[in-house]
Amino acid sequence: MEKLKAGALKLGLHLTPGQLEKFEIYYQELVDWNQRINLTSITDYEDVQVKHFLDSLTIIPATEPLDNEQKLNVIDIGTGAGLPGIALKIVLSDISLVLVEATVKKTKFLRHVVDRLGLEDVEIAVGRAEEIAYGSKYREKFDLVLSRAVAVLPALVELTLPFCVVGGRFIAQKKGDIEREIEQSRKVITIMGGSLREVKPIELEEPDDKRYLVIIDKIKPSPAEYPRRPGIPAKKPIIS
Ligand code: SAH
């Protein structure tokens, strides 16, 4: 895990031997399960360290202003093989974490890895964000809502902001040219009770493509009728 260790240092994170060992096990389980179920197209040892693990940890510097005495409640929407959620939990062991994933077989992997790594206070919520967002345990309950590589930003905002407590924050990890996506999201951000705080470029040598954190503050509750029915946010995103 040398690549991960070196990259994390550039983010100001000193990973401990215990944390690096957990990432090593996570890697081994990921490539092992990936032979049976489709979890990722990235399997090379160095690529996984940089493009999955390190990339997931880039959100940590953006979470710091939220850090307070209380336990941080975090939810990862469309976590897939557990990214960024599990990577974050390995490093910030004190957070309370919910992983939302619609594909049942992926959630079997998540269960296995969470047990194998001995991670505590991690819940796996199986289903679609459009439905889970109506559960009283989940709606407007999270200080930090995360999502990586799940949908275009206007759809994502509809899916994620209902989970976020007023005063909390949504961080979307995005790649490539996002200016247009941002412009198209202004209306839905307002509707859902959000306020765009910052689009933060990630400044790392590796991964070497353009990556950003889109950081949205939750300033008002989301209207009760959102998100719309499963599939609708992605099919008919609210675009400005
Ligand atoms: N966040 C992971 C996975 C990205 S792939 C990563 O960055 O590697 C997108 C994942 O989101 C898939 O596993 C898909 O099943 C899940 N997903 C897409 N739409 C969803 C929805 N509406 N509710 C829950 N999960 C969803």
Short mmCIF file of C-alpha atoms and ligand atoms in Angstrom, two decimals:
data_model
loop_
_atom_site.label_atom_id
_atom_site.label_comp_id
_atom_site.label_asym_id
_atom_site.label_seq_id
_atom_site.Cartn_x
_atom_site.Cartn_y
_atom_site.Cartn_z
CA MET A 1 0.00 0.00 0.00
CA GLU A 2 2.99 2.32 -0.62
CA LYS A 3 1.21 4.39 -3.27
CA LEU A 4 -1.73 4.96 -0.98
CA LYS A 5 0.52 5.81 1.94
CA ALA A 6 2.49 8.39 -0.08
CA GLY A 7 -0.61 9.93 -1.65
CA ALA A 8 -2.39 10.17 1.69
CA LEU A 9 0.57 12.08 3.13
CA LYS A 10 0.01 14.71 0.42
CA LEU A 11 -3.52 15.07 1.77
CA GLY A 12 -2.04 15.53 5.24
CA LEU A 13 -3.08 12.05 6.38
CA HIS A 14 -0.63 9.77 8.17
CA LEU A 15 -2.05 6.30 7.71
CA THR A 16 -1.12 3.86 10.47
CA PRO A 17 0.21 0.33 9.82
CA GLY A 18 -3.15 -0.99 11.05
CA GLN A 19 -5.07 1.13 8.57
CA LEU A 20 -2.76 0.15 5.71
CA GLU A 21 -3.27 -3.50 6.60
CA LYS A 22 -7.03 -3.02 6.40
CA PHE A 23 -6.68 -1.46 2.94
CA GLU A 24 -4.53 -4.44 1.90
CA ILE A 25 -7.23 -6.89 3.00
CA TYR A 26 -9.91 -4.75 1.34
CA TYR A 27 -7.91 -4.92 -1.90
CA GLN A 28 -7.52 -8.69 -1.73
CA GLU A 29 -11.24 -9.22 -1.06
CA LEU A 30 -12.20 -6.80 -3.83
CA VAL A 31 -10.20 -8.62 -6.53
CA ASP A 32 -11.26 -12.02 -5.19
CA TRP A 33 -15.02 -11.22 -5.23
CA ASN A 34 -14.64 -9.35 -8.50
CA GLN A 35 -14.06 -12.71 -10.24
CA ARG A 36 -17.61 -13.72 -9.34
CA ILE A 37 -19.55 -10.46 -9.24
CA ASN A 38 -18.92 -7.29 -11.17
CA LEU A 39 -17.62 -4.79 -8.63
CA THR A 40 -14.99 -2.77 -10.49
CA SER A 41 -13.09 -2.56 -13.75
CA ILE A 42 -10.01 -1.36 -11.87
CA THR A 43 -8.11 -4.30 -10.35
CA ASP A 44 -4.39 -3.50 -10.76
CA TYR A 45 -2.74 -3.19 -7.34
CA GLU A 46 -1.42 0.35 -7.85
CA ASP A 47 -4.49 1.58 -9.70
CA VAL A 48 -6.83 0.49 -6.90
CA GLN A 49 -4.67 2.28 -4.34
CA VAL A 50 -4.75 5.52 -6.31
CA LYS A 51 -8.04 5.55 -8.22
CA HIS A 52 -10.24 3.97 -5.57
CA PHE A 53 -8.70 4.27 -2.10
CA LEU A 54 -6.76 7.53 -2.31
CA ASP A 55 -9.49 9.13 -4.42
CA SER A 56 -12.02 8.25 -1.69
CA LEU A 57 -9.84 9.85 0.98
CA THR A 58 -9.73 13.19 -0.85
CA ILE A 59 -13.02 14.05 0.83
CA ILE A 60 -11.46 14.00 4.31
CA PRO A 61 -9.96 17.51 4.19
CA ALA A 62 -13.42 18.80 3.14
CA THR A 63 -15.13 17.20 6.15
CA GLU A 64 -13.06 18.94 8.77
CA PRO A 65 -15.14 22.05 9.36
CA LEU A 66 -18.02 19.71 10.23
CA ASP A 67 -16.02 17.88 12.86
CA ASN A 68 -17.42 18.48 16.31
CA GLU A 69 -17.69 16.76 19.65
CA GLN A 70 -20.54 14.57 18.48
CA LYS A 71 -20.22 11.47 16.38
CA LEU A 72 -20.39 12.32 12.68
CA ASN A 73 -23.30 10.62 10.91
CA VAL A 74 -22.25 9.74 7.38
CA ILE A 75 -24.16 8.12 4.50
CA ASP A 76 -22.75 6.98 1.14
CA ILE A 77 -25.36 6.79 -1.64
CA GLY A 78 -24.68 4.20 -4.38
CA THR A 79 -21.59 2.89 -2.62
CA GLY A 80 -21.01 -0.06 -4.99
CA ALA A 81 -18.03 -1.93 -3.57
CA GLY A 82 -17.91 0.52 -0.63
CA LEU A 83 -16.40 3.63 -2.14
CA PRO A 84 -15.91 6.17 -0.74
CA GLY A 85 -17.66 4.98 2.47
CA ILE A 86 -15.54 2.02 3.59
CA ALA A 87 -12.27 3.74 2.72
CA LEU A 88 -13.38 6.70 4.83
CA LYS A 89 -14.38 4.46 7.74
CA ILE A 90 -10.99 2.72 7.76
CA VAL A 91 -9.36 6.10 8.37
CA LEU A 92 -12.06 7.88 10.43
CA SER A 93 -12.98 4.96 12.67
CA ASP A 94 -15.25 7.09 14.90
CA ILE A 95 -17.87 7.93 12.27
CA SER A 96 -21.25 6.26 12.16
CA LEU A 97 -21.74 5.04 8.58
CA VAL A 98 -24.64 3.93 6.39
CA LEU A 99 -23.91 2.42 2.97
CA VAL A 100 -26.79 2.57 0.48
CA GLU A 101 -26.66 0.19 -2.48
CA ALA A 102 -29.42 -1.03 -4.79
CA THR A 103 -27.69 -4.13 -6.18
CA VAL A 104 -28.19 -7.00 -3.74
CA LYS A 105 -25.09 -8.97 -4.71
CA LYS A 106 -22.90 -5.94 -4.12
CA THR A 107 -24.36 -5.62 -0.64
CA LYS A 108 -23.27 -9.23 0.06
CA PHE A 109 -19.72 -8.14 -0.65
CA LEU A 110 -20.17 -5.07 1.56
CA ARG A 111 -21.39 -7.23 4.45
CA HIS A 112 -18.43 -9.56 4.02
CA VAL A 113 -15.83 -6.79 3.92
CA VAL A 114 -17.29 -4.88 6.87
CA ASP A 115 -17.15 -8.09 8.96
CA ARG A 116 -13.73 -9.10 7.69
CA LEU A 117 -12.26 -5.68 8.55
CA GLY A 118 -14.02 -5.63 11.91
CA LEU A 119 -15.59 -2.24 11.21
CA GLU A 120 -18.12 -1.17 13.81
CA ASP A 121 -21.15 1.08 13.49
CA VAL A 122 -21.65 0.42 9.77
CA GLU A 123 -25.15 -0.26 8.43
CA ILE A 124 -25.80 -1.57 4.94
CA ALA A 125 -29.12 -0.33 3.55
CA VAL A 126 -30.18 -2.44 0.57
CA GLY A 127 -32.39 -0.63 -1.91
CA ARG A 128 -32.82 2.48 -3.96
CA ALA A 129 -32.06 5.89 -2.55
CA GLU A 130 -35.43 7.10 -3.92
CA GLU A 131 -37.20 4.77 -1.46
CA ILE A 132 -34.79 4.71 1.46
CA ALA A 133 -34.94 8.53 1.60
CA TYR A 134 -38.53 8.25 2.91
CA GLY A 135 -37.55 6.19 5.95
CA SER A 136 -37.74 8.26 9.15
CA LYS A 137 -34.40 6.80 10.24
CA TYR A 138 -32.75 8.27 7.18
CA ARG A 139 -34.57 11.42 6.13
CA GLU A 140 -32.79 14.67 7.07
CA LYS A 141 -30.56 12.73 9.48
CA PHE A 142 -26.99 12.86 8.18
CA ASP A 143 -24.26 15.43 8.81
CA LEU A 144 -22.39 14.26 5.76
CA VAL A 145 -23.83 12.72 2.59
CA LEU A 146 -21.36 11.28 0.09
CA SER A 147 -21.66 9.93 -3.43
CA ARG A 148 -19.12 8.96 -6.07
CA ALA A 149 -19.75 8.07 -9.71
CA VAL A 150 -23.50 7.43 -9.37
CA ALA A 151 -25.40 9.90 -11.60
CA VAL A 152 -25.25 13.32 -13.25
CA LEU A 153 -25.26 16.10 -10.68
CA PRO A 154 -28.88 17.28 -11.10
CA ALA A 155 -30.14 13.72 -10.51
CA LEU A 156 -27.70 13.18 -7.69
CA VAL A 157 -28.81 16.28 -5.81
CA GLU A 158 -32.41 15.04 -5.83
CA LEU A 159 -31.31 11.61 -4.58
CA THR A 160 -28.97 12.76 -1.85
CA LEU A 161 -30.10 16.06 -0.27
CA PRO A 162 -33.19 14.52 1.42
CA PHE A 163 -30.79 12.49 3.60
CA CYS A 164 -28.89 15.56 4.74
CA VAL A 165 -29.73 17.32 8.01
CA VAL A 166 -30.17 21.09 7.82
CA GLY A 167 -26.71 22.41 8.68
CA GLY A 168 -25.08 19.33 7.14
CA ARG A 169 -23.30 18.90 3.86
CA PHE A 170 -23.35 16.88 0.66
CA ILE A 171 -20.07 16.12 -1.11
CA ALA A 172 -20.21 14.70 -4.64
CA GLN A 173 -17.03 13.35 -6.20
CA LYS A 174 -16.94 14.26 -9.87
CA LYS A 175 -14.58 13.80 -12.82
CA GLY A 176 -14.01 15.69 -16.07
CA ASP A 177 -15.67 18.86 -17.31
CA ILE A 178 -18.27 19.68 -14.71
CA GLU A 179 -19.05 23.34 -15.42
CA ARG A 180 -22.13 22.48 -17.45
CA GLU A 181 -23.32 19.98 -14.84
CA ILE A 182 -22.96 22.63 -12.16
CA GLU A 183 -24.91 25.19 -14.19
CA GLN A 184 -27.64 22.64 -14.86
CA SER A 185 -27.88 21.85 -11.15
CA ARG A 186 -28.57 25.33 -9.81
CA LYS A 187 -32.34 24.97 -9.90
CA VAL A 188 -32.51 21.53 -8.25
CA ILE A 189 -30.03 22.59 -5.56
CA THR A 190 -32.39 25.44 -4.62
CA ILE A 191 -35.52 23.25 -4.77
CA MET A 192 -33.93 20.61 -2.54
CA GLY A 193 -32.90 23.15 0.11
CA GLY A 194 -29.23 23.28 -0.78
CA SER A 195 -26.69 26.01 -1.39
CA LEU A 196 -23.59 25.47 -3.48
CA ARG A 197 -20.60 26.14 -1.25
CA GLU A 198 -17.61 25.22 -3.38
CA VAL A 199 -16.32 23.28 -6.34
CA LYS A 200 -12.94 22.15 -5.12
CA PRO A 201 -10.36 20.77 -7.57
CA ILE A 202 -8.30 17.87 -6.24
CA GLU A 203 -4.63 18.70 -6.48
CA LEU A 204 -2.81 15.40 -6.57
CA GLU A 205 -0.28 14.17 -9.16
CA GLU A 206 -2.10 10.85 -9.17
CA PRO A 207 -4.88 10.27 -10.11
CA ASP A 208 -3.82 12.62 -12.91
CA ASP A 209 -7.24 13.35 -14.45
CA LYS A 210 -9.44 16.29 -13.45
CA ARG A 211 -11.32 15.48 -10.26
CA TYR A 212 -13.47 17.74 -8.13
CA LEU A 213 -15.46 17.80 -4.96
CA VAL A 214 -18.81 19.52 -5.36
CA ILE A 215 -19.70 20.71 -1.87
CA ILE A 216 -23.31 21.66 -1.14
CA ASP A 217 -24.60 22.96 2.19
CA LYS A 218 -28.07 21.97 3.34
CA ILE A 219 -29.80 25.16 4.43
CA LYS A 220 -33.50 24.21 4.33
CA PRO A 221 -35.46 20.94 4.57
CA SER A 222 -36.08 19.14 1.26
CA PRO A 223 -39.74 19.24 0.10
CA ALA A 224 -41.67 16.11 1.12
CA GLU A 225 -42.39 15.05 -2.49
CA TYR A 226 -38.71 14.50 -3.36
CA PRO A 227 -37.03 12.34 -4.47
CA ARG A 228 -39.50 11.29 -7.14
CA ARG A 229 -40.22 7.63 -7.93
CA PRO A 230 -37.31 5.19 -8.54
CA GLY A 231 -35.57 5.93 -11.82
CA ILE A 232 -37.25 9.29 -12.43
CA PRO A 233 -34.46 11.52 -11.03
CA ALA A 234 -31.97 9.97 -13.47
CA LYS A 235 -34.41 9.71 -16.38
CA LYS A 236 -35.88 13.20 -16.07
CA PRO A 237 -33.42 15.25 -14.04
CA ILE A 238 -34.57 18.71 -12.94
CA ILE A 239 -32.31 20.89 -15.06
CA SER A 240 -31.88 24.67 -14.96
N1 SAH B 1 -19.64 4.70 -5.49
C1 SAH B 1 -19.02 3.53 -6.09
C2 SAH B 1 -19.89 2.83 -7.11
C3 SAH B 1 -20.20 3.62 -8.35
S1 SAH B 1 -21.20 2.72 -9.49
C4 SAH B 1 -17.67 3.92 -6.67
O1 SAH B 1 -17.39 5.09 -6.77
O2 SAH B 1 -16.91 3.03 -7.04
C5 SAH B 1 -22.81 3.28 -9.04
C6 SAH B 1 -23.46 2.43 -7.97
O3 SAH B 1 -24.61 3.11 -7.52
C7 SAH B 1 -23.92 1.08 -8.49
O4 SAH B 1 -23.45 0.08 -7.62
C8 SAH B 1 -25.45 1.18 -8.48
O5 SAH B 1 -26.06 -0.06 -8.16
C9 SAH B 1 -25.68 2.21 -7.40
N2 SAH B 1 -26.89 3.02 -7.60
C10 SAH B 1 -27.23 3.73 -8.72
N3 SAH B 1 -28.39 4.37 -8.53
C11 SAH B 1 -28.80 4.08 -7.27
C12 SAH B 1 -29.95 4.43 -6.50
N4 SAH B 1 -30.87 5.24 -7.01
N5 SAH B 1 -30.05 3.94 -5.25
C13 SAH B 1 -29.10 3.13 -4.74
N6 SAH B 1 -28.01 2.74 -5.42
C14 SAH B 1 -27.84 3.21 -6.67
#
